[in-house]
CSV table of C-alpha atoms in Angstrom, one decimal:
chain,number,residue,atom,x,y,z
A,92,MET,CA,-0.4,0.0,-0.3
A,93,GLU,CA,1.5,3.5,-1.1
A,94,GLU,CA,2.0,5.6,1.6
A,95,ALA,CA,-0.3,8.1,2.0
A,96,TYR,CA,0.6,12.8,2.6
A,97,GLU,CA,-1.8,15.4,3.2
A,98,LEU,CA,0.7,17.8,1.5
A,99,ILE,CA,4.8,16.9,-0.6
A,100,ILE,CA,6.9,20.0,-1.9
A,101,ARG,CA,8.6,19.1,-5.0
A,102,ASN,CA,11.9,19.2,-6.4
A,103,GLY,CA,12.8,21.8,-3.5
A,104,ASP,CA,16.8,22.0,-2.3
A,105,VAL,CA,15.7,21.0,1.1
A,106,VAL,CA,18.5,22.1,3.7
A,107,LEU,CA,19.3,19.3,6.1
A,108,PRO,CA,21.3,19.5,8.9
A,109,GLY,CA,24.9,19.7,7.1
A,110,GLU,CA,23.8,19.2,3.6
A,111,VAL,CA,22.0,20.4,0.8
A,112,ARG,CA,19.9,17.7,-1.2
A,113,LYS,CA,17.7,17.3,-4.0
A,114,LEU,CA,14.7,16.0,-2.5
A,115,ASP,CA,10.7,15.4,-2.0
A,116,VAL,CA,9.2,16.3,1.1
A,117,GLY,CA,6.1,14.1,2.2
A,118,VAL,CA,3.6,15.5,5.1
A,119,GLN,CA,1.3,14.3,6.8
A,120,ASP,CA,-0.8,14.9,9.7
A,121,GLY,CA,1.0,18.3,10.0
A,122,LYS,CA,4.8,15.4,10.2
A,123,ILE,CA,7.0,15.6,7.7
A,124,ALA,CA,6.3,11.5,7.2
A,125,ALA,CA,9.1,11.0,4.4
A,126,LEU,CA,12.1,12.3,2.5
A,127,GLY,CA,12.4,10.7,-0.8
A,128,GLN,CA,12.7,11.7,-4.5
A,129,GLY,CA,9.4,11.0,-6.5
A,130,LEU,CA,7.0,10.0,-4.1
A,131,GLN,CA,3.2,9.4,-4.9
A,132,ALA,CA,0.9,11.4,-4.4
A,133,ALA,CA,-3.3,10.7,-3.6
A,134,ALA,CA,-5.7,12.5,-5.5
A,135,ALA,CA,-6.4,14.4,-2.1
A,136,THR,CA,-2.6,15.4,-1.8
A,137,THR,CA,-1.5,19.6,-1.8
A,138,VAL,CA,1.2,19.5,-4.6
A,139,ILE,CA,4.3,22.2,-4.3
A,140,ASP,CA,6.5,22.6,-6.4
A,141,ALA,CA,9.7,24.2,-4.9
A,142,GLU,CA,12.3,23.5,-7.5
A,143,GLY,CA,14.6,26.1,-8.0
A,144,GLN,CA,14.0,27.1,-4.4
A,145,TYR,CA,15.2,26.1,-1.1
A,146,VAL,CA,13.0,23.9,1.0
A,147,LEU,CA,13.9,25.2,5.0
A,148,PRO,CA,12.9,24.2,8.2
A,149,GLY,CA,10.6,26.9,9.7
A,150,MET,CA,12.2,30.3,11.8
A,151,ILE,CA,12.3,29.7,15.6
A,152,ASP,CA,12.4,33.4,17.3
A,153,MET,CA,13.2,33.5,20.4
A,154,HIS,CA,13.3,37.3,20.8
A,155,VAL,CA,9.9,39.9,20.4
A,156,HIS,CA,7.8,41.8,21.9
A,157,PHE,CA,4.2,42.4,21.0
A,158,ASN,CA,3.1,43.7,24.4
A,159,GLU,CA,-0.1,42.5,24.8
A,160,PRO,CA,-1.4,42.5,27.0
A,161,ALA,CA,-2.5,46.4,27.2
A,162,PHE,CA,-0.1,47.3,24.2
A,163,GLY,CA,-0.9,45.4,21.7
A,164,HIS,CA,-2.1,48.8,19.6
A,165,TRP,CA,1.7,48.9,19.6
A,166,GLU,CA,1.5,45.2,17.4
A,167,GLY,CA,0.1,42.5,19.1
A,168,PHE,CA,-0.3,38.7,18.3
A,169,ARG,CA,-2.3,39.1,15.3
A,170,SER,CA,-0.2,41.0,13.5
A,171,GLY,CA,3.2,40.3,14.8
A,172,SER,CA,2.6,36.7,14.1
A,173,ALA,CA,1.2,37.8,10.5
A,174,ALA,CA,4.1,39.3,9.8
A,175,LEU,CA,6.8,36.5,11.2
A,176,ALA,CA,4.9,33.7,8.8
A,177,ALA,CA,5.4,36.1,6.1
A,178,GLY,CA,9.1,35.7,6.6
A,179,GLY,CA,9.8,32.4,7.1
A,180,CYS,CA,9.3,32.2,10.3
A,181,THR,CA,7.2,29.9,11.8
A,182,CYS,CA,7.7,30.0,15.7
A,183,TYR,CA,8.6,32.6,17.6
A,184,ALA,CA,9.2,33.4,21.3
A,185,ASP,CA,7.8,36.8,22.9
A,186,MET,CA,9.2,38.5,25.7
A,187,PRO,CA,7.6,39.4,29.1
A,188,LEU,CA,7.7,42.9,28.3
A,189,ASN,CA,6.1,46.0,26.9
A,190,GLY,CA,2.4,44.5,27.9
A,191,ASN,CA,0.4,45.8,30.8
A,192,PRO,CA,1.2,43.9,33.6
A,193,PRO,CA,4.7,42.6,32.5
A,194,THR,CA,4.5,38.0,32.5
A,195,VAL,CA,6.0,38.0,36.1
A,196,ASN,CA,2.9,36.1,37.8
A,197,ARG,CA,1.2,33.0,37.1
A,198,ALA,CA,-1.9,35.9,36.5
A,199,ALA,CA,0.4,37.8,33.8
A,200,LEU,CA,0.8,34.9,32.4
A,201,GLN,CA,-2.9,34.7,32.6
A,202,LEU,CA,-3.5,37.6,30.8
A,203,LYS,CA,-0.7,37.1,28.1
A,204,ALA,CA,-2.1,33.1,27.5
A,205,GLU,CA,-5.2,34.5,25.9
A,206,ALA,CA,-4.3,37.1,23.9
A,207,ALA,CA,-2.5,35.3,22.2
A,208,SER,CA,-5.2,32.2,21.8
A,209,GLY,CA,-7.2,32.0,18.8
A,210,ASN,CA,-3.9,35.0,17.9
A,211,SER,CA,-1.3,33.5,16.5
A,212,ALA,CA,0.0,32.2,12.5
A,213,VAL,CA,2.1,29.9,13.7
A,214,ASP,CA,3.5,28.7,16.9
A,215,TYR,CA,4.7,30.1,19.5
A,216,MET,CA,6.1,30.1,23.3
A,217,LEU,CA,6.1,32.8,26.1
A,218,TRP,CA,8.9,33.5,27.8
A,219,GLY,CA,8.3,35.4,32.5
A,220,GLY,CA,10.7,37.5,33.4
A,221,LEU,CA,12.8,38.6,36.6
A,222,VAL,CA,12.6,41.8,38.4
A,223,PRO,CA,12.4,42.7,41.8
A,224,GLY,CA,10.4,41.6,44.3
A,225,ASN,CA,9.1,38.4,42.2
A,226,LEU,CA,11.1,36.4,43.2
A,227,ALA,CA,9.0,33.5,44.9
A,228,ASP,CA,7.0,33.8,41.7
A,229,LEU,CA,9.4,31.9,39.8
A,230,GLU,CA,8.0,28.4,40.2
A,231,GLU,CA,4.9,29.4,40.0
A,232,LEU,CA,5.3,30.7,36.3
A,233,ALA,CA,8.3,28.1,35.2
A,234,ALA,CA,5.4,25.2,36.2
A,235,ALA,CA,3.6,27.4,33.9
A,236,GLY,CA,5.2,26.8,31.0
A,237,VAL,CA,7.3,29.9,30.3
A,238,THR,CA,10.3,29.2,27.9
A,239,GLY,CA,13.0,30.9,31.0
A,240,PHE,CA,13.4,34.2,32.3
A,241,LYS,CA,14.1,37.5,30.9
A,242,ALA,CA,16.1,39.8,33.3
A,243,PHE,CA,17.4,43.5,32.0
A,244,ILE,CA,20.7,44.4,33.4
A,245,SER,CA,19.8,48.7,32.0
A,246,ASN,CA,16.7,50.0,31.9
A,247,PRO,CA,14.1,48.9,30.2
A,248,GLY,CA,12.2,51.6,29.2
A,249,GLY,CA,8.4,51.2,28.3
A,250,GLU,CA,5.2,53.3,29.7
A,251,GLY,CA,2.4,52.9,32.3
A,252,GLU,CA,2.6,52.4,36.6
A,253,GLY,CA,3.9,48.9,37.0
A,254,ARG,CA,6.2,48.7,33.8
A,255,PHE,CA,8.8,46.2,33.0
A,256,ARG,CA,12.2,47.0,35.6
A,257,GLU,CA,15.8,46.2,35.8
A,258,VAL,CA,17.5,43.9,38.2
A,259,ASP,CA,19.3,45.4,40.7
A,260,ASP,CA,22.2,42.6,42.1
A,261,GLY,CA,21.1,41.7,44.8
A,262,THR,CA,18.2,40.1,42.1
A,263,LEU,CA,20.0,39.0,39.5
A,264,PHE,CA,22.3,37.1,41.9
A,265,LEU,CA,19.3,35.6,44.0
A,266,GLY,CA,17.2,35.1,40.8
A,267,MET,CA,20.1,33.7,39.2
A,268,ARG,CA,20.3,31.1,42.2
A,269,LYS,CA,16.4,30.5,42.2
A,270,ILE,CA,16.2,29.5,38.5
A,271,ALA,CA,18.8,26.8,38.8
A,272,ALA,CA,17.6,25.2,41.3
A,273,LEU,CA,14.4,25.4,38.8
A,274,GLY,CA,16.3,23.4,35.8
A,275,GLY,CA,16.0,27.1,33.6
A,276,ILE,CA,17.6,29.0,31.6
A,277,LEU,CA,18.3,33.0,32.2
A,278,ALA,CA,17.6,35.8,29.2
A,279,LEU,CA,20.1,38.7,29.8
A,280,HIS,CA,19.9,42.2,28.0
A,281,ALA,CA,24.1,43.4,28.9
A,282,GLU,CA,24.7,46.2,29.5
A,283,SER,CA,25.1,48.2,32.7
A,284,GLU,CA,22.6,51.2,33.9
A,285,ASP,CA,25.6,53.0,35.8
A,286,ILE,CA,27.8,53.3,32.3
A,287,THR,CA,24.6,54.6,30.3
A,288,ALA,CA,22.8,56.1,32.9
A,289,MET,CA,25.9,58.5,33.3
A,290,LEU,CA,26.7,58.0,29.7
A,291,SER,CA,23.5,59.6,28.5
A,292,ALA,CA,22.8,62.1,31.6
A,293,GLY,CA,26.0,63.9,30.6
A,294,ALA,CA,25.5,64.1,26.8
A,295,VAL,CA,21.3,65.1,27.5
A,296,ARG,CA,23.0,68.2,30.0
A,297,SER,CA,25.7,69.2,27.2
A,298,GLY,CA,23.1,69.4,24.7
A,299,ARG,CA,24.6,66.6,21.9
A,300,THR,CA,21.7,64.4,21.6
A,301,GLY,CA,22.6,63.5,18.2
A,302,ALA,CA,22.2,59.5,17.1
A,303,ARG,CA,26.4,59.1,17.8
A,304,ASP,CA,26.1,60.8,20.2
A,305,PHE,CA,23.4,58.5,21.7
A,306,ALA,CA,25.2,55.5,20.4
A,307,ALA,CA,28.5,56.8,22.4
A,308,SER,CA,26.4,56.5,25.5
A,309,ARG,CA,26.3,53.6,25.4
A,310,PRO,CA,29.6,52.4,24.2
A,311,ALA,CA,30.9,48.6,24.5
A,312,MET,CA,33.1,49.0,27.3
A,313,ALA,CA,28.9,49.0,29.0
A,314,GLU,CA,28.1,45.6,27.0
A,315,LEU,CA,31.8,44.3,28.0
A,316,GLU,CA,31.0,44.9,32.2
A,317,ALA,CA,27.5,43.6,31.9
A,318,VAL,CA,28.3,40.5,30.1
A,319,SER,CA,31.8,39.9,33.0
A,320,ARG,CA,29.6,39.9,36.5
A,321,ALA,CA,26.2,38.0,35.2
A,322,LEU,CA,29.6,35.7,33.4
A,323,LEU,CA,30.6,36.0,37.0
A,324,TYR,CA,27.0,35.1,38.7
A,325,SER,CA,26.5,32.5,36.3
A,326,GLU,CA,29.3,30.1,36.8
A,327,ARG,CA,28.6,31.2,41.2
A,328,THR,CA,25.0,30.1,40.6
A,329,GLY,CA,24.8,27.3,38.4
A,330,CYS,CA,22.3,29.4,36.4
A,331,ARG,CA,22.7,28.5,32.3
A,332,LEU,CA,22.5,32.2,30.4
A,333,HIS,CA,21.6,33.7,27.5
A,334,PHE,CA,22.6,36.7,26.6
A,335,VAL,CA,20.6,38.4,24.3
A,336,HIS,CA,20.8,41.4,20.8
A,337,ILE,CA,25.3,40.9,21.9
A,338,SER,CA,26.0,43.6,19.6
A,339,THR,CA,30.1,43.0,20.1
A,340,ALA,CA,32.5,40.9,18.6
A,341,ALA,CA,34.4,41.1,22.3
A,342,ALA,CA,31.6,40.5,24.6
A,343,VAL,CA,31.5,37.0,22.1
A,344,GLU,CA,34.6,36.0,22.6
A,345,MET,CA,33.5,36.6,26.6
A,346,ILE,CA,31.2,34.5,26.5
A,347,HIS,CA,32.4,31.3,23.9
A,348,ALA,CA,35.5,31.3,26.7
A,349,ALA,CA,32.9,30.9,29.2
A,350,LYS,CA,31.6,28.0,27.5
A,351,GLN,CA,34.8,27.3,26.4
A,352,HIS,CA,35.5,26.6,30.8
A,353,GLY,CA,31.8,24.5,31.2
A,354,LEU,CA,29.3,27.8,31.6
A,355,ASP,CA,26.0,26.7,29.7
A,356,VAL,CA,26.0,29.3,28.2
A,357,THR,CA,25.1,31.5,24.6
A,358,ALA,CA,25.1,33.7,22.7
A,359,GLU,CA,22.1,35.9,20.9
A,360,THR,CA,22.9,39.0,18.1
A,361,CYS,CA,20.7,39.8,15.5
A,362,PRO,CA,20.4,40.3,11.8
A,363,HIS,CA,20.3,44.6,12.7
A,364,TYR,CA,24.3,44.4,14.1
A,365,LEU,CA,24.6,42.5,10.8
A,366,VAL,CA,23.5,44.5,8.2
A,367,LEU,CA,23.7,48.3,9.6
A,368,ASN,CA,25.7,50.1,11.5
A,369,GLU,CA,26.2,53.5,12.7
A,370,ASP,CA,25.7,55.8,9.2
A,371,SER,CA,22.8,54.3,8.7
A,372,MET,CA,20.9,55.0,12.4
A,373,GLU,CA,22.7,58.7,11.5
A,374,GLN,CA,20.9,58.3,8.0
A,375,LEU,CA,17.9,57.0,9.2
A,376,GLY,CA,17.1,58.0,12.0
A,377,PRO,CA,14.9,57.1,15.1
A,378,VAL,CA,13.4,53.9,13.4
A,379,ALA,CA,17.3,52.2,13.1
A,380,LYS,CA,16.9,53.3,16.8
A,381,CYS,CA,18.0,50.2,19.2
A,382,ALA,CA,19.9,49.4,22.7
A,383,PRO,CA,22.8,48.3,22.3
A,384,PRO,CA,22.8,50.8,19.8
A,385,LEU,CA,24.1,49.8,16.3
A,386,ARG,CA,27.6,50.3,15.8
A,387,SER,CA,31.0,50.9,13.9
A,388,THR,CA,31.8,49.3,10.2
A,389,GLN,CA,34.3,47.6,12.4
A,390,GLU,CA,32.7,46.2,15.3
A,391,GLN,CA,30.9,45.2,12.3
A,392,GLN,CA,32.9,43.1,10.3
A,393,GLU,CA,34.3,42.3,13.5
A,394,LEU,CA,30.5,40.8,15.4
A,395,TRP,CA,30.6,39.1,11.2
A,396,LYS,CA,34.1,36.7,11.5
A,397,VAL,CA,33.0,35.5,14.7
A,398,LEU,CA,30.0,34.2,13.0
A,399,ALA,CA,31.3,32.8,10.8
A,400,GLU,CA,33.6,31.4,13.1
A,401,GLY,CA,31.0,29.7,14.8
A,402,ARG,CA,31.0,31.7,18.5
A,403,ILE,CA,27.7,33.0,17.6
A,404,ASP,CA,25.0,31.0,19.1
A,405,LEU,CA,21.6,31.6,17.5
A,406,ILE,CA,20.5,35.1,15.4
A,407,ALA,CA,16.7,36.6,16.5
A,408,SER,CA,15.0,39.8,15.7
A,409,ASP,CA,14.5,41.4,18.9
A,410,HIS,CA,11.4,42.9,17.1
A,411,SER,CA,10.2,46.1,19.1
A,412,PRO,CA,8.1,48.1,17.6
A,413,CYS,CA,6.2,51.2,18.8
A,414,PRO,CA,3.2,54.0,16.9
A,415,PRO,CA,4.7,56.1,14.7
A,416,GLU,CA,4.3,59.2,16.8
A,417,LEU,CA,6.4,57.4,19.7
A,418,LYS,CA,10.5,57.6,16.6
A,419,PHE,CA,8.5,59.9,14.2
A,420,ASP,CA,7.0,63.2,16.6
A,421,PRO,CA,9.5,66.3,15.1
A,422,GLY,CA,9.9,67.5,19.4
A,423,LEU,CA,11.2,64.0,20.0
A,424,THR,CA,15.7,64.2,20.5
A,425,PHE,CA,17.0,60.9,18.6
A,426,PHE,CA,17.4,60.0,22.9
A,427,GLU,CA,14.2,60.4,23.4
A,428,ALA,CA,12.7,58.4,20.1
A,429,TRP,CA,11.3,55.6,21.1
A,430,GLY,CA,13.8,52.4,21.5
A,431,GLY,CA,13.3,49.4,18.8
A,432,ILE,CA,13.7,47.9,15.3
A,433,SER,CA,10.4,46.3,13.7
A,434,GLY,CA,12.3,43.6,12.0
A,435,ALA,CA,10.7,40.3,12.5
A,436,GLN,CA,9.4,40.0,8.9
A,437,SER,CA,12.9,40.9,7.5
A,438,SER,CA,15.3,38.7,9.5
A,439,LEU,CA,15.5,35.0,7.2
A,440,GLU,CA,15.5,36.9,4.3
A,441,LEU,CA,18.6,39.1,5.4
A,442,MET,CA,19.8,36.9,6.4
A,443,PHE,CA,20.5,34.5,3.4
A,444,HIS,CA,21.1,37.9,1.2
A,445,GLU,CA,24.0,39.2,3.6
A,446,GLY,CA,25.0,35.7,4.9
A,447,VAL,CA,24.9,33.2,2.3
A,448,HIS,CA,24.8,35.6,-1.0
A,449,MET,CA,26.9,38.6,-0.2
A,450,ARG,CA,29.7,37.0,2.1
A,451,GLY,CA,29.6,32.8,0.9
A,452,LEU,CA,28.7,31.4,4.4
A,453,PRO,CA,26.8,27.7,3.9
A,454,VAL,CA,23.2,27.8,3.7
A,455,THR,CA,23.6,25.5,6.0
A,456,GLN,CA,25.3,27.5,8.7
A,457,VAL,CA,23.0,30.4,9.1
A,458,SER,CA,19.6,28.0,8.9
A,459,ALA,CA,21.7,26.4,11.7
A,460,LEU,CA,21.7,30.1,13.0
A,461,LEU,CA,18.1,30.1,12.5
A,462,SER,CA,16.4,26.9,12.7
A,463,GLY,CA,18.4,24.4,14.6
A,464,GLN,CA,20.5,25.9,17.3
A,465,PRO,CA,17.4,28.0,18.9
A,466,ALA,CA,15.3,24.7,18.6
A,467,ARG,CA,18.1,22.6,20.7
A,468,ARG,CA,19.2,25.5,23.0
A,469,PHE,CA,15.0,25.6,23.9
A,470,GLY,CA,14.2,22.2,24.7
A,471,LEU,CA,12.1,22.7,20.4
A,472,ASP,CA,14.4,20.2,19.0
A,473,HIS,CA,12.6,16.6,19.4
A,474,ARG,CA,9.9,18.4,17.0
A,475,LYS,CA,11.3,21.6,15.4
A,476,GLY,CA,14.0,23.4,13.7
A,477,SER,CA,15.3,20.8,11.6
A,478,ILE,CA,13.8,18.9,9.2
A,479,ALA,CA,13.5,14.7,9.0
A,480,PRO,CA,11.0,12.4,9.4
A,481,GLY,CA,8.5,12.7,12.6
A,482,LEU,CA,9.3,16.5,13.2
A,483,ASP,CA,6.7,19.0,12.7
A,484,ALA,CA,7.3,19.6,9.1
A,485,ASP,CA,7.7,23.3,9.5
A,486,LEU,CA,9.4,24.5,6.3
A,487,VAL,CA,9.9,27.2,4.3
A,488,LEU,CA,10.3,27.7,0.6
A,489,LEU,CA,13.2,31.2,-0.2
A,490,ASN,CA,13.8,31.7,-3.4
A,491,PRO,CA,17.2,32.9,-3.9
A,492,LYS,CA,16.8,34.5,-7.0
A,493,ALA,CA,14.1,36.3,-6.8
A,494,SER,CA,15.2,39.8,-5.8
A,495,TYR,CA,13.1,42.4,-5.4
A,496,THR,CA,13.4,46.0,-2.8
A,497,LEU,CA,11.2,46.1,-0.1
A,498,ALA,CA,8.3,48.3,0.4
A,499,ALA,CA,6.4,49.5,3.1
A,500,GLY,CA,3.2,47.7,1.5
A,501,ASP,CA,5.0,44.9,2.1
A,502,LEU,CA,4.7,44.9,6.0
A,503,LEU,CA,2.2,43.2,7.9
A,504,TYR,CA,2.8,45.1,10.7
A,505,ARG,CA,0.5,47.0,12.4
A,506,HIS,CA,2.7,50.3,12.2
A,507,LYS,CA,4.6,50.1,8.9
A,508,HIS,CA,8.0,51.7,9.6
A,509,SER,CA,11.4,49.6,9.3
A,510,PRO,CA,15.3,50.2,9.1
A,511,TYR,CA,15.3,48.0,6.0
A,512,ILE,CA,12.5,49.7,3.5
A,513,GLY,CA,14.3,50.9,0.2
A,514,MET,CA,16.9,47.9,1.0
A,515,THR,CA,17.0,45.3,-2.2
A,516,LEU,CA,17.4,41.8,-1.4
A,517,SER,CA,18.4,38.9,-3.5
A,518,CYS,CA,16.1,36.2,-2.0
A,519,LYS,CA,12.3,36.1,-1.4
A,520,VAL,CA,10.1,33.7,1.4
A,521,THR,CA,7.3,32.4,-1.1
A,522,ALA,CA,5.6,29.6,1.5
A,523,THR,CA,5.4,29.2,4.7
A,524,VAL,CA,4.7,25.5,6.2
A,525,CYS,CA,3.5,25.6,10.3
A,526,ARG,CA,2.8,22.2,11.5
A,527,GLY,CA,1.7,21.2,7.2
A,528,ASN,CA,-1.1,24.2,7.3
A,529,VAL,CA,0.1,26.9,4.1
A,530,VAL,CA,0.1,29.5,6.4
A,531,TYR,CA,1.6,31.8,4.2
A,532,THR,CA,2.5,31.9,0.4
A,533,ALA,CA,3.9,35.1,-1.3
A,534,GLU,CA,0.2,35.0,-4.1
A,535,GLN,CA,-2.1,34.7,-1.4
A,536,GLY,CA,-0.4,36.5,2.0
A,537,VAL,CA,-1.4,34.9,5.0
A,538,VAL,CA,-4.0,32.1,4.7
A,539,SER,CA,-4.1,31.2,7.6
A,540,ALA,CA,-4.1,33.6,11.1
A,541,ASP,CA,-4.9,31.6,14.1
A,542,LYS,CA,-4.0,27.6,13.9
A,543,GLY,CA,-0.6,28.7,16.1
A,544,GLU,CA,-0.6,26.3,19.3
A,545,TRP,CA,1.5,27.4,23.2
A,546,LEU,CA,4.2,25.1,23.6
A,547,GLN,CA,4.7,25.2,27.0
A,548,ILE,CA,8.2,24.2,27.8
A,549,TYR,CA,8.1,23.8,31.5
A,550,SER,CA,11.9,23.9,33.5
A,551,GLY,CA,14.5,21.1,33.0
A,552,GLN,CA,12.0,19.2,30.4
A,553,LYS,CA,11.3,20.0,26.7
A,554,ALA,CA,8.5,21.0,24.3
A,555,PRO,CA,5.1,18.8,24.7
């Protein structure tokens, strides 16, 4: 009896761990059922011809801010997840801020879960938070299925009473000790608040409030000091650490050296640190403002070097949107404008354009940074992150020759601003499949907007 498939993706260049092979992918019951050539279609089988295209595992974006509850008007799960689907992402992890209340206790997690339910095009995870005063809440959050905990060493900004707050040293140390006991992981925004606050205040007092002044107020030293401190705490507590949006090669090297000495630590960077720089920030204005800030061209080249050497563990978007008036109001200085980049829809295309096409990195290496390595780090590799029989059929078709110039009208964000508008990319996502469901095609747009599932990762366990 012939195997029956609900979906067959034919003739694609399938990106497997370590190699690319021309194969058909057969899908049944939301799983990859077979890899081979000439898979037989039944009358009811949907067939997609991927000739000339890469078939990739869906991106896993471990760092987005959709800002629910209460701040869905900044983005929200429906528009944010649709944009991710259009960009080839099949699973993401939403951060505990800038929604209000932030996800720092069980009740707030329930509010966020209710906002996400039935409103996500692709699968998702939810981060909890570590803030002053919530040490007693960490165990309940872990039991409820958060993927880990997020903390800021520097002031995260934001609006409203009860907003997310940075940790003091005592909270950081005690929190890491407790998270280690729970078998959890801490994601850390590592910039020294003492350094950045002092330099920022001095710049504002003297009227230096432009883009390069902002960059100078958050120097590489602030990142290095915070990374060094957190690594010491990790060594003393045994807490697993994941450093988000690392912007300098020196910090990557510091994290890599700690890993070589046995610490369970990983480093993430973002597309904006790899394709934009200080010059971009000055030319584009607040649309390119983020923290840590964009760095010099030299720093950027050094970051590419350590990435090529395999010292960066994963790439995530750090999609951090806001209404236009918070970035572009003419009365705002660069320091006052909201600091966050809208980029989630473009991550995969940017990395293939710049990494594979422009710099000659192996397709398999870029795919691992976007999919395989996030899956392994965060307990998803038994379900997602690679193309193999038995795993979720999370698949992306990428046409490597479909050059186009990104326009605001292409973006599915609630607010259609991004520093990548106007960039010509040498590739394009043409279809995204999540657990066997076609959720996006370039011709139709998002065709399935609400079937994403919450993947609850209990402490020390994998996602069910």
